[in-house]
Amino acid sequence: MRKIALAGFISLSSVTAGYAQDASDKTTIIHAGQMLDVESGKLLQDRFIIIDGDTIRNVLTLNDMEDMEEEDIDFIDLSNMYVLPGLTDAHVHLTSDANVHGYKRLTRSTPRAAITGVRNAKRTLMAGFTTVRNVGAPGFTDVDLMEAIEDGDVPGPTIIPAGRSIGITGGHCDNNLLPFENRRKAGGVADGPWAVRAKVRENKKFGAKVIKFCGTGGVLSKGTKVGAQQFAFEEMKAIVDEAHLLGMKVAVHAHGQEGINTAIEAGVDSVEHSSFISDAGIRAVKANGTYLSMDVYVSDYILSEGEAAGILEESLAKERTVGKIQRERFQAAVKAGAKMAYGTDAGVYPHGDNGRQLAYMVKWGMSPLQAIQTATINNAKLFGLESQIGSLKSGKMADIIAVENNPLSDVSELEHVDFVMKGGAVFKSKVE
Ligand SMILES: [Zn+2]
């Protein structure tokens, strides 16, 4: 059946950037010159990925293909490329823009944020990120965006939406920019164990698939101390228990040691940022199987572009105390063998640059393979989607990317992905 390799070429020039062909019930074969098995770290030569509709049927060698008898197959020649599973990001804000921070944000309506999300979803997908966790959006704009993408109205990654981030009155997940007479309160604000349980239920009701809460102050919020714990243990425990009852994972925003340790004890599934995590905290995540999602790139963007983007002077001062320590703690966590996720906080910096963090992770102690694993198989496990995404295996979604040069030699190759397939449909191809 070698003929397959010569006939039935899909015309990739017909792929309009960002708009997929209908993948519904056709069979596609990708010839991957080099296919990265992200679990073993091996580059497998000349593999043929057989795709039915949106799902990988099988991955075969040329010999295995001998007795395949099929007609009407689209053939995609990536024989000169390095082929990987689609990348994933555990921490994005698709409806936020990197040049709209601080008081500028008050000028943006919720519908405007949704439109911003449409553009950013496309940028994210075209950068090779085929699944993202959206951890905090005004209203439920991320749920709407997820639905519009699922319906095929607009291109974008698979979204796991959190809806509103849950937080204390006056905390990092509240809106503290205006004085009392013009006060605003963010949609996810709740105080007390029963009130936070109700908020979790409400988020679920309106479409959230993951729960995000703020367990400490943050860099970009007004009037919060970056390391200081927010929520008492009882409140964190109530959020986690309720979310788990409803079948949702929990991501906590946490920079400081006490907040991190309390959240781990409460049973969260991932700690976002984790900037000042202590050695005891690292031991605790290892004992509990908690993932660390450390955004080790974003600091450079905040400090170089932040002022022009409207970031408060108070926030820039906070970032100066966080960035370097976070990277050192990242290094310590990697050395200790903690489970690492790939979360970048895209939205604070421009969407589509999600891949930039990979090189930072390598600079701060990971091998290129380890960095790639965080953005593929590790995130898949954190999301509870390891049977569907994260590697190129029979039965998984056909979320596939390709680059020209070996990302195991230089991981920054993944900052410019040349080929993107999501659910069996080609969205981007520089391959002719
Ligand atoms: Zn964030």
XYZ file of N, CA and C in Angstrom, residues 12 36 39 51 59 68 138 156 168 182 224-225 227 239 244 247 251-252 263 304 336 344 349 373 381 401 407 420 422:
87
model
N -2.560 21.575 0.732
C -2.504 22.447 1.904
C -2.563 23.919 1.531
N 7.928 12.648 17.917
C 8.385 12.611 19.312
C 7.380 11.849 20.173
N 6.442 10.563 26.046
C 6.598 9.808 27.294
C 7.991 9.185 27.415
N -5.595 8.814 10.907
C -6.592 9.608 11.629
C -7.977 9.399 11.010
N -0.821 4.513 15.024
C 0.448 5.050 14.534
C 1.249 3.852 14.033
N -2.779 -2.269 4.622
C -3.889 -1.317 4.723
C -4.524 -1.132 3.354
N -14.089 37.577 32.928
C -15.284 38.309 33.372
C -16.547 37.607 32.891
N -10.035 28.155 17.481
C -9.388 28.299 18.784
C -9.084 26.948 19.382
N -11.585 36.413 48.085
C -12.132 37.150 49.235
C -12.437 38.601 48.853
N -17.857 54.499 44.432
C -17.921 53.933 43.069
C -17.563 52.453 43.073
N -3.102 44.511 47.410
C -2.909 43.194 48.031
C -1.421 42.940 48.222
N -1.112 42.228 49.279
C 0.281 41.873 49.560
C 0.553 40.539 48.865
N 2.518 38.029 48.959
C 2.706 36.728 49.603
C 1.634 36.357 50.609
N -14.048 25.038 49.248
C -13.972 25.190 47.781
C -13.529 23.871 47.142
N -14.550 19.082 44.016
C -14.293 17.655 43.780
C -15.594 16.848 43.784
N -16.962 17.040 40.510
C -16.118 16.492 39.444
C -15.199 17.488 38.777
N -7.577 24.875 40.811
C -6.301 25.581 40.655
C -6.293 26.750 41.624
N -5.232 26.874 42.424
C -5.149 28.015 43.341
C -4.066 28.975 42.864
N -3.244 25.721 50.989
C -4.005 25.235 49.823
C -3.665 23.777 49.519
N 9.468 44.778 31.437
C 9.898 45.561 30.273
C 8.756 46.364 29.656
N 13.961 18.673 42.928
C 13.343 17.781 43.916
C 12.399 16.759 43.259
N 1.290 29.639 31.867
C 2.111 30.810 31.505
C 1.544 32.165 31.909
N 0.927 38.791 29.285
C 1.792 39.058 28.120
C 0.992 38.623 26.881
N 7.365 17.919 28.059
C 6.433 17.057 28.802
C 5.462 17.871 29.648
N -2.504 15.100 32.220
C -2.844 14.424 33.474
C -3.477 15.405 34.458
N 1.110 18.924 16.057
C 1.868 20.067 15.535
C 3.180 19.571 14.930
N 13.242 20.019 18.343
C 12.997 20.798 19.571
C 13.748 20.223 20.772
N -0.265 23.057 12.351
C -1.187 22.845 13.467
C -2.428 22.103 12.987
N -5.909 20.399 14.732
C -6.683 20.202 15.959
C -7.910 19.364 15.612
